[in-house]
mmCIF file of C-alpha atoms in Angstrom:
data_model
loop_
_atom_site.group_PDB
_atom_site.id
_atom_site.type_symbol
_atom_site.label_atom_id
_atom_site.label_comp_id
_atom_site.label_asym_id
_atom_site.label_seq_id
_atom_site.Cartn_x
_atom_site.Cartn_y
_atom_site.Cartn_z
ATOM 1 C CA MET A 24 54.490 33.080 -82.103
ATOM 2 C CA LYS A 25 51.740 35.519 -81.131
ATOM 3 C CA ARG A 26 50.134 35.432 -77.707
ATOM 4 C CA ARG A 27 46.362 34.966 -77.478
ATOM 5 C CA GLN A 28 44.695 38.264 -76.565
ATOM 6 C CA ASN A 29 42.143 38.439 -73.653
ATOM 7 C CA SER A 30 38.805 39.480 -75.009
ATOM 8 C CA GLY A 31 37.804 41.147 -71.669
ATOM 9 C CA LYS A 32 34.618 39.087 -71.327
ATOM 10 C CA TYR A 33 33.777 36.481 -68.616
ATOM 11 C CA ASP A 34 33.313 32.883 -69.562
ATOM 12 C CA PRO A 35 29.543 32.048 -69.099
ATOM 13 C CA ARG A 36 30.427 28.657 -67.626
ATOM 14 C CA TRP A 37 32.509 30.261 -64.877
ATOM 15 C CA ARG A 38 29.692 32.641 -64.036
ATOM 16 C CA ARG A 39 27.302 29.687 -63.572
ATOM 17 C CA LYS A 40 29.795 27.857 -61.362
ATOM 18 C CA LYS A 41 30.313 30.937 -59.227
ATOM 19 C CA LEU A 42 26.561 31.423 -58.823
ATOM 20 C CA PHE A 43 26.146 27.779 -57.828
ATOM 21 C CA VAL A 44 28.865 28.057 -55.183
ATOM 22 C CA VAL A 45 27.274 31.201 -53.749
ATOM 23 C CA ILE A 46 23.858 29.533 -53.562
ATOM 24 C CA LEU A 47 25.342 26.406 -51.950
ATOM 25 C CA LEU A 48 27.193 28.456 -49.329
ATOM 26 C CA GLY A 49 24.023 30.423 -48.593
ATOM 27 C CA PHE A 50 22.052 27.213 -48.161
ATOM 28 C CA CYS A 51 24.640 25.773 -45.751
ATOM 29 C CA VAL A 52 24.750 28.958 -43.683
ATOM 30 C CA GLY A 53 20.948 29.064 -43.572
ATOM 31 C CA ALA A 54 20.758 25.411 -42.485
ATOM 32 C CA LEU A 55 23.276 26.030 -39.709
ATOM 33 C CA MET A 56 21.325 29.074 -38.532
ATOM 34 C CA PHE A 57 18.070 27.071 -38.567
ATOM 35 C CA MET A 58 19.626 24.241 -36.551
ATOM 36 C CA GLU A 59 20.987 26.727 -34.036
ATOM 37 C CA MET A 60 17.543 28.293 -33.645
ATOM 38 C CA GLN A 61 15.964 24.873 -33.128
ATOM 39 C CA TYR A 62 18.577 23.903 -30.528
ATOM 40 C CA SER A 63 18.146 27.223 -28.726
ATOM 41 C CA GLY A 64 14.377 26.737 -28.672
ATOM 42 C CA ILE A 65 14.643 23.226 -27.266
ATOM 43 C CA ARG A 66 17.193 24.383 -24.703
ATOM 44 C CA SER A 67 14.931 27.255 -23.646
ATOM 45 C CA LEU A 68 11.959 24.897 -23.260
ATOM 46 C CA SER A 69 14.036 22.512 -21.154
ATOM 47 C CA LEU A 70 14.955 25.380 -18.867
ATOM 48 C CA ILE A 71 11.369 26.614 -18.615
ATOM 49 C CA ALA A 72 9.616 23.208 -18.278
ATOM 50 C CA PRO A 73 11.636 20.689 -16.230
ATOM 51 C CA PRO A 74 11.030 16.979 -16.877
ATOM 52 C CA ILE A 75 8.009 15.399 -15.166
ATOM 53 C CA ILE A 76 9.003 13.668 -11.924
ATOM 54 C CA GLN A 77 6.913 10.777 -10.614
ATOM 55 C CA LYS A 78 5.499 11.625 -7.220
ATOM 56 C CA PRO A 79 5.893 9.051 -4.432
ATOM 57 C CA LYS A 80 3.188 6.410 -4.571
ATOM 58 C CA ILE A 81 1.289 4.469 -1.947
ATOM 59 C CA ALA A 82 0.949 0.759 -2.674
ATOM 60 C CA PHE A 83 -2.415 -0.568 -1.473
ATOM 61 C CA LEU A 84 -1.964 -4.260 -0.660
ATOM 62 C CA PHE A 85 -5.253 -6.177 -0.414
ATOM 63 C CA ILE A 86 -5.510 -9.644 1.151
ATOM 64 C CA ALA A 87 -8.723 -11.208 -0.153
ATOM 65 C CA ARG A 88 -10.379 -14.603 -0.126
ATOM 66 C CA ASN A 89 -11.640 -14.343 -3.704
ATOM 67 C CA ARG A 90 -13.367 -11.209 -4.955
ATOM 68 C CA LEU A 91 -13.247 -7.793 -3.349
ATOM 69 C CA PRO A 92 -16.864 -7.370 -2.190
ATOM 70 C CA LEU A 93 -16.343 -3.705 -1.259
ATOM 71 C CA GLU A 94 -14.784 -2.627 -4.558
ATOM 72 C CA ASP A 95 -17.441 0.068 -5.094
ATOM 73 C CA VAL A 96 -16.243 2.171 -2.174
ATOM 74 C CA TRP A 97 -12.608 1.734 -3.205
ATOM 75 C CA ASP A 98 -13.458 2.678 -6.785
ATOM 76 C CA ALA A 99 -14.943 5.927 -5.497
ATOM 77 C CA PHE A 100 -11.898 6.450 -3.272
ATOM 78 C CA PHE A 101 -9.315 6.004 -6.052
ATOM 79 C CA GLN A 102 -11.181 8.442 -8.293
ATOM 80 C CA GLY A 103 -9.770 11.143 -6.041
ATOM 81 C CA ASP A 104 -6.267 10.728 -7.471
ATOM 82 C CA LYS A 105 -5.409 12.460 -10.749
ATOM 83 C CA GLU A 106 -1.615 12.292 -10.444
ATOM 84 C CA ASN A 107 -0.889 8.544 -10.471
ATOM 85 C CA LYS A 108 0.062 8.494 -6.778
ATOM 86 C CA PHE A 109 -1.062 4.956 -5.969
ATOM 87 C CA SER A 110 -0.711 1.366 -7.102
ATOM 88 C CA ILE A 111 -2.799 -1.712 -6.266
ATOM 89 C CA TYR A 112 -1.833 -5.324 -5.582
ATOM 90 C CA VAL A 113 -4.286 -8.064 -4.564
ATOM 91 C CA HIS A 114 -3.483 -11.438 -3.019
ATOM 92 C CA SER A 115 -6.381 -13.825 -3.578
ATOM 93 C CA ARG A 116 -6.638 -17.598 -3.668
ATOM 94 C CA PRO A 117 -4.322 -19.306 -6.195
ATOM 95 C CA GLY A 118 -5.631 -19.082 -9.732
ATOM 96 C CA PHE A 119 -8.207 -16.364 -9.062
ATOM 97 C CA LEU A 120 -8.087 -13.631 -11.725
ATOM 98 C CA PHE A 121 -9.519 -10.136 -11.458
ATOM 99 C CA ASN A 122 -10.829 -10.058 -15.004
ATOM 100 C CA LYS A 123 -13.855 -8.173 -16.333
ATOM 101 C CA ALA A 124 -16.174 -10.979 -15.215
ATOM 102 C CA ARG A 125 -15.020 -10.688 -11.587
ATOM 103 C CA THR A 126 -14.529 -6.978 -11.017
ATOM 104 C CA ARG A 127 -16.460 -3.952 -12.160
ATOM 105 C CA SER A 128 -13.683 -1.549 -11.226
ATOM 106 C CA MET A 129 -10.934 -0.669 -13.680
ATOM 107 C CA TYR A 130 -8.622 -0.098 -10.709
ATOM 108 C CA PHE A 131 -8.625 -3.800 -9.763
ATOM 109 C CA LEU A 132 -8.560 -5.259 -13.256
ATOM 110 C CA ASN A 133 -5.665 -7.775 -13.488
ATOM 111 C CA ARG A 134 -4.150 -6.510 -10.243
ATOM 112 C CA GLN A 135 -3.810 -9.974 -8.663
ATOM 113 C CA VAL A 136 -0.338 -11.284 -7.864
ATOM 114 C CA ASN A 137 0.521 -14.501 -9.648
ATOM 115 C CA GLU A 138 2.449 -16.237 -6.855
ATOM 116 C CA SER A 139 -0.441 -16.404 -4.374
ATOM 117 C CA VAL A 140 -0.729 -19.139 -1.755
ATOM 118 C CA GLN A 141 -3.646 -20.692 0.099
ATOM 119 C CA VAL A 142 -4.094 -18.644 3.282
ATOM 120 C CA ASP A 143 -5.362 -20.337 6.452
ATOM 121 C CA TRP A 144 -6.360 -18.376 9.538
ATOM 122 C CA GLY A 145 -3.888 -18.671 12.383
ATOM 123 C CA GLU A 146 -1.125 -20.070 10.185
ATOM 124 C CA ALA A 147 2.095 -18.530 8.870
ATOM 125 C CA SER A 148 0.584 -18.573 5.356
ATOM 126 C CA MET A 149 -0.908 -15.152 6.172
ATOM 127 C CA ILE A 150 2.606 -13.781 6.640
ATOM 128 C CA GLN A 151 3.676 -15.465 3.429
ATOM 129 C CA ALA A 152 0.870 -13.666 1.562
ATOM 130 C CA GLU A 153 2.013 -10.331 3.001
ATOM 131 C CA ARG A 154 5.596 -10.974 1.909
ATOM 132 C CA ILE A 155 4.466 -11.872 -1.613
ATOM 133 C CA LEU A 156 2.529 -8.600 -1.869
ATOM 134 C CA ILE A 157 5.541 -6.599 -0.660
ATOM 135 C CA GLN A 158 7.852 -8.370 -3.082
ATOM 136 C CA ASN A 159 5.622 -7.409 -6.015
ATOM 137 C CA ALA A 160 5.123 -3.830 -4.836
ATOM 138 C CA LEU A 161 8.845 -3.232 -4.344
ATOM 139 C CA MET A 162 9.413 -3.857 -8.051
ATOM 140 C CA ASP A 163 8.068 -0.349 -8.625
ATOM 141 C CA PRO A 164 10.630 2.082 -7.119
ATOM 142 C CA SER A 165 7.961 4.796 -6.985
ATOM 143 C CA ASN A 166 6.125 2.890 -4.243
ATOM 144 C CA GLU A 167 7.303 4.491 -0.982
ATOM 145 C CA ARG A 168 4.521 3.402 1.391
ATOM 146 C CA PHE A 169 2.862 -0.003 1.678
ATOM 147 C CA VAL A 170 -0.644 -0.229 3.176
ATOM 148 C CA PHE A 171 -2.096 -3.627 4.119
ATOM 149 C CA LEU A 172 -5.872 -3.958 3.835
ATOM 150 C CA SER A 173 -8.369 -6.785 4.155
ATOM 151 C CA ASP A 174 -11.273 -7.436 1.794
ATOM 152 C CA SER A 175 -13.617 -6.079 4.489
ATOM 153 C CA CYS A 176 -11.771 -2.761 4.954
ATOM 154 C CA ILE A 177 -13.180 0.611 3.954
ATOM 155 C CA PRO A 178 -11.570 4.050 3.690
ATOM 156 C CA LEU A 179 -12.912 6.718 6.045
ATOM 157 C CA TYR A 180 -11.652 9.768 4.128
ATOM 158 C CA ASN A 181 -10.991 10.745 0.521
ATOM 159 C CA PHE A 182 -7.758 9.947 -1.297
ATOM 160 C CA SER A 183 -6.145 13.356 -0.878
ATOM 161 C CA TYR A 184 -6.555 13.383 2.908
ATOM 162 C CA THR A 185 -5.381 9.787 3.216
ATOM 163 C CA TYR A 186 -2.311 10.348 1.018
ATOM 164 C CA ASN A 187 -1.248 13.499 2.870
ATOM 165 C CA TYR A 188 -1.722 11.834 6.276
ATOM 166 C CA ILE A 189 0.426 8.825 5.410
ATOM 167 C CA MET A 190 3.136 10.782 3.593
ATOM 168 C CA ALA A 191 3.368 13.420 6.335
ATOM 169 C CA THR A 192 5.856 11.237 8.215
ATOM 170 C CA SER A 193 8.766 9.090 7.095
ATOM 171 C CA LYS A 194 7.906 6.555 9.809
ATOM 172 C CA SER A 195 5.905 3.362 9.445
ATOM 173 C CA PHE A 196 2.615 2.859 11.291
ATOM 174 C CA VAL A 197 2.940 -0.449 13.139
ATOM 175 C CA ASP A 198 0.715 -1.417 16.046
ATOM 176 C CA SER A 199 3.254 -2.761 18.550
ATOM 177 C CA PHE A 200 2.999 -3.520 22.245
ATOM 178 C CA ALA A 201 4.275 -6.090 24.734
ATOM 179 C CA ASP A 202 2.227 -9.299 24.702
ATOM 180 C CA THR A 203 1.875 -10.668 28.217
ATOM 181 C CA LYS A 204 -0.568 -13.486 27.464
ATOM 182 C CA GLN A 205 0.709 -16.929 28.313
ATOM 183 C CA GLY A 206 1.156 -19.413 25.499
ATOM 184 C CA ARG A 207 1.767 -16.876 22.731
ATOM 185 C CA TYR A 208 5.553 -16.823 22.950
ATOM 186 C CA ASN A 209 7.201 -20.172 22.312
ATOM 187 C CA PRO A 210 10.489 -20.570 24.246
ATOM 188 C CA LYS A 211 11.765 -22.628 21.312
ATOM 189 C CA MET A 212 12.134 -19.352 19.424
ATOM 190 C CA HIS A 213 14.947 -18.335 21.753
ATOM 191 C CA PRO A 214 17.656 -17.141 21.190
ATOM 192 C CA LEU A 215 16.840 -15.949 17.649
ATOM 193 C CA ILE A 216 13.735 -14.191 19.005
ATOM 194 C CA PRO A 217 14.374 -13.190 22.632
ATOM 195 C CA VAL A 218 11.232 -12.794 24.725
ATOM 196 C CA GLU A 219 12.013 -9.119 25.363
ATOM 197 C CA TYR A 220 11.416 -8.416 21.659
ATOM 198 C CA TRP A 221 8.127 -10.323 21.528
ATOM 199 C CA ARG A 222 5.430 -7.886 20.338
ATOM 200 C CA LYS A 223 1.765 -8.028 19.414
ATOM 201 C CA GLY A 224 -0.330 -5.743 17.239
ATOM 202 C CA SER A 225 -2.700 -5.416 14.317
ATOM 203 C CA GLN A 226 -1.488 -6.956 11.076
ATOM 204 C CA TRP A 227 -2.891 -3.970 9.156
ATOM 205 C CA VAL A 228 0.333 -1.985 9.063
ATOM 206 C CA VAL A 229 1.654 0.842 6.887
ATOM 207 C CA LEU A 230 5.337 0.351 6.068
ATOM 208 C CA ASN A 231 7.881 2.691 4.553
ATOM 209 C CA GLN A 232 10.236 1.417 1.871
ATOM 210 C CA LYS A 233 13.062 0.547 4.272
ATOM 211 C CA HIS A 234 10.871 -1.532 6.557
ATOM 212 C CA ALA A 235 9.123 -3.209 3.610
ATOM 213 C CA GLU A 236 12.510 -4.371 2.324
ATOM 214 C CA ILE A 237 13.374 -5.746 5.786
ATOM 215 C CA VAL A 238 10.161 -7.815 5.774
ATOM 216 C CA MET A 239 10.818 -9.108 2.266
ATOM 217 C CA LYS A 240 14.460 -10.058 2.958
ATOM 218 C CA ASP A 241 13.841 -11.627 6.381
ATOM 219 C CA ASP A 242 15.171 -15.180 6.462
ATOM 220 C CA THR A 243 15.333 -15.646 10.233
ATOM 221 C CA VAL A 244 12.099 -14.669 11.970
ATOM 222 C CA PHE A 245 9.686 -15.887 9.290
ATOM 223 C CA PRO A 246 11.012 -19.497 9.275
ATOM 224 C CA LEU A 247 10.637 -19.608 13.064
ATOM 225 C CA PHE A 248 6.998 -18.549 12.786
ATOM 226 C CA GLN A 249 6.455 -21.255 10.172
ATOM 227 C CA MET A 250 7.988 -23.832 12.472
ATOM 228 C CA HIS A 251 6.449 -22.920 15.831
ATOM 229 C CA CYS A 252 3.052 -21.328 15.056
ATOM 230 C CA LYS A 253 0.362 -23.967 14.587
ATOM 231 C CA THR A 254 -3.398 -23.635 14.663
ATOM 232 C CA LYS A 255 -5.137 -24.675 17.859
ATOM 233 C CA THR A 256 -8.673 -26.051 17.797
ATOM 234 C CA LEU A 257 -11.143 -23.197 18.205
ATOM 235 C CA PRO A 258 -13.020 -22.798 21.492
ATOM 236 C CA GLU A 259 -16.321 -24.631 21.844
ATOM 237 C CA PHE A 260 -18.583 -21.628 21.258
ATOM 238 C CA TRP A 261 -16.884 -21.064 17.887
ATOM 239 C CA ARG A 262 -17.019 -24.657 16.635
ATOM 240 C CA GLU A 263 -19.923 -25.818 14.509
ATOM 241 C CA HIS A 264 -20.172 -29.030 16.536
ATOM 242 C CA SER A 265 -19.166 -29.657 20.119
ATOM 243 C CA GLY A 266 -16.685 -32.387 20.721
ATOM 244 C CA PRO A 267 -13.289 -33.268 22.131
ATOM 245 C CA VAL A 268 -10.515 -30.763 21.527
ATOM 246 C CA ASP A 269 -7.580 -31.916 19.433
ATOM 247 C CA ASN A 270 -4.526 -31.066 21.514
ATOM 248 C CA SER A 271 -2.080 -32.461 18.990
ATOM 249 C CA LYS A 272 -1.676 -29.010 17.489
ATOM 250 C CA GLU A 273 -0.245 -26.107 19.414
ATOM 251 C CA HIS A 274 -1.172 -22.491 18.857
ATOM 252 C CA ASN A 275 1.695 -20.421 20.195
ATOM 253 C CA CYS A 276 1.509 -17.026 18.621
ATOM 254 C CA ILE A 277 -1.136 -16.072 15.991
ATOM 255 C CA PRO A 278 1.481 -15.181 13.334
ATOM 256 C CA ASP A 279 -0.192 -12.249 11.595
ATOM 257 C CA GLU A 280 -0.597 -10.332 14.877
ATOM 258 C CA HIS A 281 3.007 -10.804 15.984
ATOM 259 C CA TYR A 282 5.283 -11.078 12.962
ATOM 260 C CA VAL A 283 5.911 -7.501 11.782
ATOM 261 C CA PRO A 284 6.092 -5.802 15.226
ATOM 262 C CA THR A 285 8.353 -8.569 16.565
ATOM 263 C CA LEU A 286 10.615 -8.429 13.495
ATOM 264 C CA LEU A 287 11.081 -4.654 13.747
ATOM 265 C CA ALA A 288 11.602 -4.817 17.519
ATOM 266 C CA ARG A 289 14.275 -7.478 17.027
ATOM 267 C CA GLU A 290 15.952 -5.191 14.479
ATOM 268 C CA LEU A 291 15.901 -2.354 17.082
ATOM 269 C CA LEU A 292 13.736 -0.203 14.807
ATOM 270 C CA GLU A 293 10.882 0.734 17.144
ATOM 271 C CA GLY A 294 12.188 4.296 17.241
ATOM 272 C CA GLN A 295 11.442 4.511 13.515
ATOM 273 C CA ILE A 296 7.760 3.584 13.767
ATOM 274 C CA VAL A 297 4.556 5.172 14.991
ATOM 275 C CA ARG A 298 3.370 2.415 17.320
ATOM 276 C CA ARG A 299 -0.286 2.318 16.299
ATOM 277 C CA THR A 300 -2.388 1.073 13.412
ATOM 278 C CA LEU A 301 -4.381 3.244 11.003
ATOM 279 C CA THR A 302 -7.140 0.624 10.676
ATOM 280 C CA HIS A 303 -9.945 0.541 13.232
ATOM 281 C CA THR A 304 -11.231 -2.833 14.428
ATOM 282 C CA SER A 305 -13.839 -3.378 17.132
ATOM 283 C CA TRP A 306 -13.159 -6.270 19.510
ATOM 284 C CA ASN A 307 -14.917 -5.134 22.675
ATOM 285 C CA VAL A 308 -18.534 -6.282 22.725
ATOM 286 C CA PRO A 309 -18.805 -7.899 26.181
ATOM 287 C CA SER A 310 -22.578 -7.570 26.365
ATOM 288 C CA SER A 311 -23.246 -9.367 23.101
ATOM 289 C CA LYS A 312 -24.602 -12.912 23.320
ATOM 290 C CA SER A 313 -24.323 -13.484 19.599
ATOM 291 C CA ARG A 314 -21.755 -16.082 18.644
ATOM 292 C CA GLU A 315 -20.749 -13.872 15.711
ATOM 293 C CA ARG A 316 -19.907 -10.998 18.043
ATOM 294 C CA ARG A 317 -17.571 -12.603 20.495
ATOM 295 C CA GLY A 318 -14.493 -14.765 20.467
ATOM 296 C CA TRP A 319 -11.292 -14.389 18.517
ATOM 297 C CA HIS A 320 -12.791 -12.532 15.570
ATOM 298 C CA PRO A 321 -13.681 -8.826 15.431
ATOM 299 C CA VAL A 322 -17.159 -7.371 15.131
ATOM 300 C CA THR A 323 -18.711 -7.419 11.657
ATOM 301 C CA TYR A 324 -20.762 -4.312 10.827
ATOM 302 C CA LYS A 325 -23.954 -5.237 8.989
ATOM 303 C CA LEU A 326 -26.663 -3.212 7.272
ATOM 304 C CA VAL A 327 -28.376 -2.261 10.515
ATOM 305 C CA ASP A 328 -25.078 -0.964 11.950
ATOM 306 C CA ALA A 329 -24.147 1.192 8.958
ATOM 307 C CA THR A 330 -25.103 4.666 10.111
ATOM 308 C CA PRO A 331 -23.396 8.067 9.877
ATOM 309 C CA ALA A 332 -23.176 8.005 13.675
ATOM 310 C CA LEU A 333 -21.020 4.862 13.560
ATOM 311 C CA ILE A 334 -18.578 6.420 11.091
ATOM 312 C CA GLN A 335 -18.401 9.650 13.055
ATOM 313 C CA SER A 336 -17.710 7.754 16.267
ATOM 314 C CA ILE A 337 -14.735 6.009 14.640
ATOM 315 C CA LYS A 338 -13.436 9.256 13.130
ATOM 316 C CA ALA A 339 -13.699 10.956 16.533
ATOM 317 C CA ILE A 340 -11.195 8.597 18.184
ATOM 318 C CA ASP A 341 -8.061 10.632 18.941
ATOM 319 C CA ASN A 342 -6.108 8.355 21.301
ATOM 320 C CA ILE A 343 -5.358 4.678 21.911
ATOM 321 C CA ASN A 344 -4.699 3.078 25.287
ATOM 322 C CA PHE A 345 -2.142 0.239 25.527
ATOM 323 C CA GLU A 346 -2.841 -1.450 28.853
ATOM 324 C CA THR A 347 0.092 -3.891 28.860
ATOM 325 C CA GLU A 348 2.557 -1.001 28.613
ATOM 326 C CA ASN A 349 0.567 1.558 30.617
ATOM 327 C CA ARG A 350 0.850 3.788 27.540
ATOM 328 C CA LYS A 351 -1.644 6.125 25.882
ATOM 329 C CA GLU A 352 -0.925 7.091 22.286
ATOM 330 C CA TRP A 353 -2.364 10.483 21.291
ATOM 331 C CA CYS A 354 -2.799 10.593 17.553
ATOM 332 C CA THR A 355 -1.150 13.401 15.594
ATOM 333 C CA SER A 356 -0.198 14.328 12.052
ATOM 334 C CA LYS A 357 2.358 17.010 11.214
ATOM 335 C CA GLY A 358 2.596 17.729 14.926
ATOM 336 C CA ARG A 359 -1.102 18.521 15.287
ATOM 337 C CA PRO A 360 -3.939 16.466 16.810
ATOM 338 C CA ALA A 361 -5.497 14.192 14.204
ATOM 339 C CA PRO A 362 -7.934 11.266 13.965
ATOM 340 C CA CYS A 363 -6.337 7.929 14.755
ATOM 341 C CA PHE A 364 -7.839 5.931 11.911
ATOM 342 C CA LEU A 365 -7.947 6.235 8.120
ATOM 343 C CA PHE A 366 -9.576 2.831 7.516
ATOM 344 C CA ALA A 367 -12.033 0.562 9.319
ATOM 345 C CA ARG A 368 -13.152 -3.067 9.235
ATOM 346 C CA LYS A 369 -15.124 -5.408 9.105
ATOM 347 C CA PHE A 370 -18.000 -4.255 6.878
ATOM 348 C CA THR A 371 -20.441 -6.257 4.773
ATOM 349 C CA ARG A 372 -21.354 -5.212 1.245
ATOM 350 C CA PRO A 373 -24.936 -4.094 2.155
ATOM 351 C CA ALA A 374 -23.509 -1.958 4.978
ATOM 352 C CA VAL A 375 -21.085 -0.216 2.634
ATOM 353 C CA GLN A 376 -23.758 0.410 0.009
ATOM 354 C CA ARG A 377 -25.881 2.102 2.660
ATOM 355 C CA LEU A 378 -22.954 4.259 3.764
ATOM 356 C CA LEU A 379 -22.178 5.251 0.176
ATOM 357 C CA ASN A 380 -25.789 6.194 -0.500
ATOM 358 C CA SER A 381 -25.833 8.398 2.589
ATOM 359 C CA SER A 382 -22.424 10.009 1.794
ATOM 360 C CA ALA A 383 -21.400 9.178 5.348
ATOM 361 C CA LEU A 384 -17.876 8.158 4.376
ATOM 362 C CA GLY A 385 -16.715 11.231 2.468
ATOM 363 C CA VAL A 386 -14.481 9.240 0.113
ATOM 364 C CA LEU A 387 -15.223 11.215 -3.050
ATOM 365 C CA PRO A 388 -12.969 14.194 -3.928
ATOM 366 C CA GLU A 389 -15.784 16.722 -3.514
ATOM 367 C CA GLU A 390 -16.701 15.298 -0.113
ATOM 368 C CA THR A 391 -14.230 17.143 2.051
ATOM 369 C CA GLY A 392 -13.762 15.567 5.435
ATOM 370 C CA GLN A 393 -10.866 17.167 7.248
ATOM 371 C CA ALA A 394 -7.909 18.946 5.725
ATOM 372 C CA LEU A 395 -4.304 18.419 6.669
#
């Protein structure tokens, strides 16, 4: 049998297979090189541009009857933030919605809390409203400061100055001093609230996250205020009609002015607070004969009062005197002298419109007040 002789020529089919394999290998190598380049590019970008970190936010907690009559000045104030460094929560009467028919400001649209309660002056319901606001604000972990404001409050400076002032310290701002008036402390609160921890102060506090959580989780002091703080009939000059006083109710404490400072004192946390408020309120008008300007309620600034001189006089306050403790609090920020107040109350809508028109407040970003 004869062997088959090799012709010396390549089989065309083998040549095509070899070419296909070479092309396939080249494609795979090219794909791997492309993927490596893409990964290297992404890795380089991640090293150059770190992920965006949310800056600490201030939660502005408004306690309102219904609408916010001074929303125009707050709208101008919030325009000063371009970095999402604030959030807004509003406690209004149950069922009241901040929809487009009830607010002209996008900042307040749908910012009401849904668990609101009916708030009555001199009752523990005011504290309950504050706790509801805190509970909602704490759901956002970016909220690190909690500022309580009334519907008659106005800002005195622009957003940048206000933010830097509040964030300059890790402490809370809580007006807190010994209350020596008889009848405010109810002995029935002992021993859960000893008299030595009984404190008074403005309800318009600024809390840090730790202290806000203490207020929200409190299940001891708040129930005592609910039980022992009842509204007393107002004095005769404040009543619409004169008549016999109903002594069946007992007003022992005025809850909103005592709750937070007493709670923090009881928790031995007064060393962690700046013992003053950031909201100015005028109570001292001894010469006034007007029923609206005396009694248990603070002065209301109307159109005639709304002058640049008034605002400047409030901004010029640099110390607070606490008579019951023989203590004077000099106001500082970052270790330097600073104005005592960032907010003021109580202002009517016409008064605020006049102040805005005269640029007396300096709440817009371009209106530089003082720099920190």
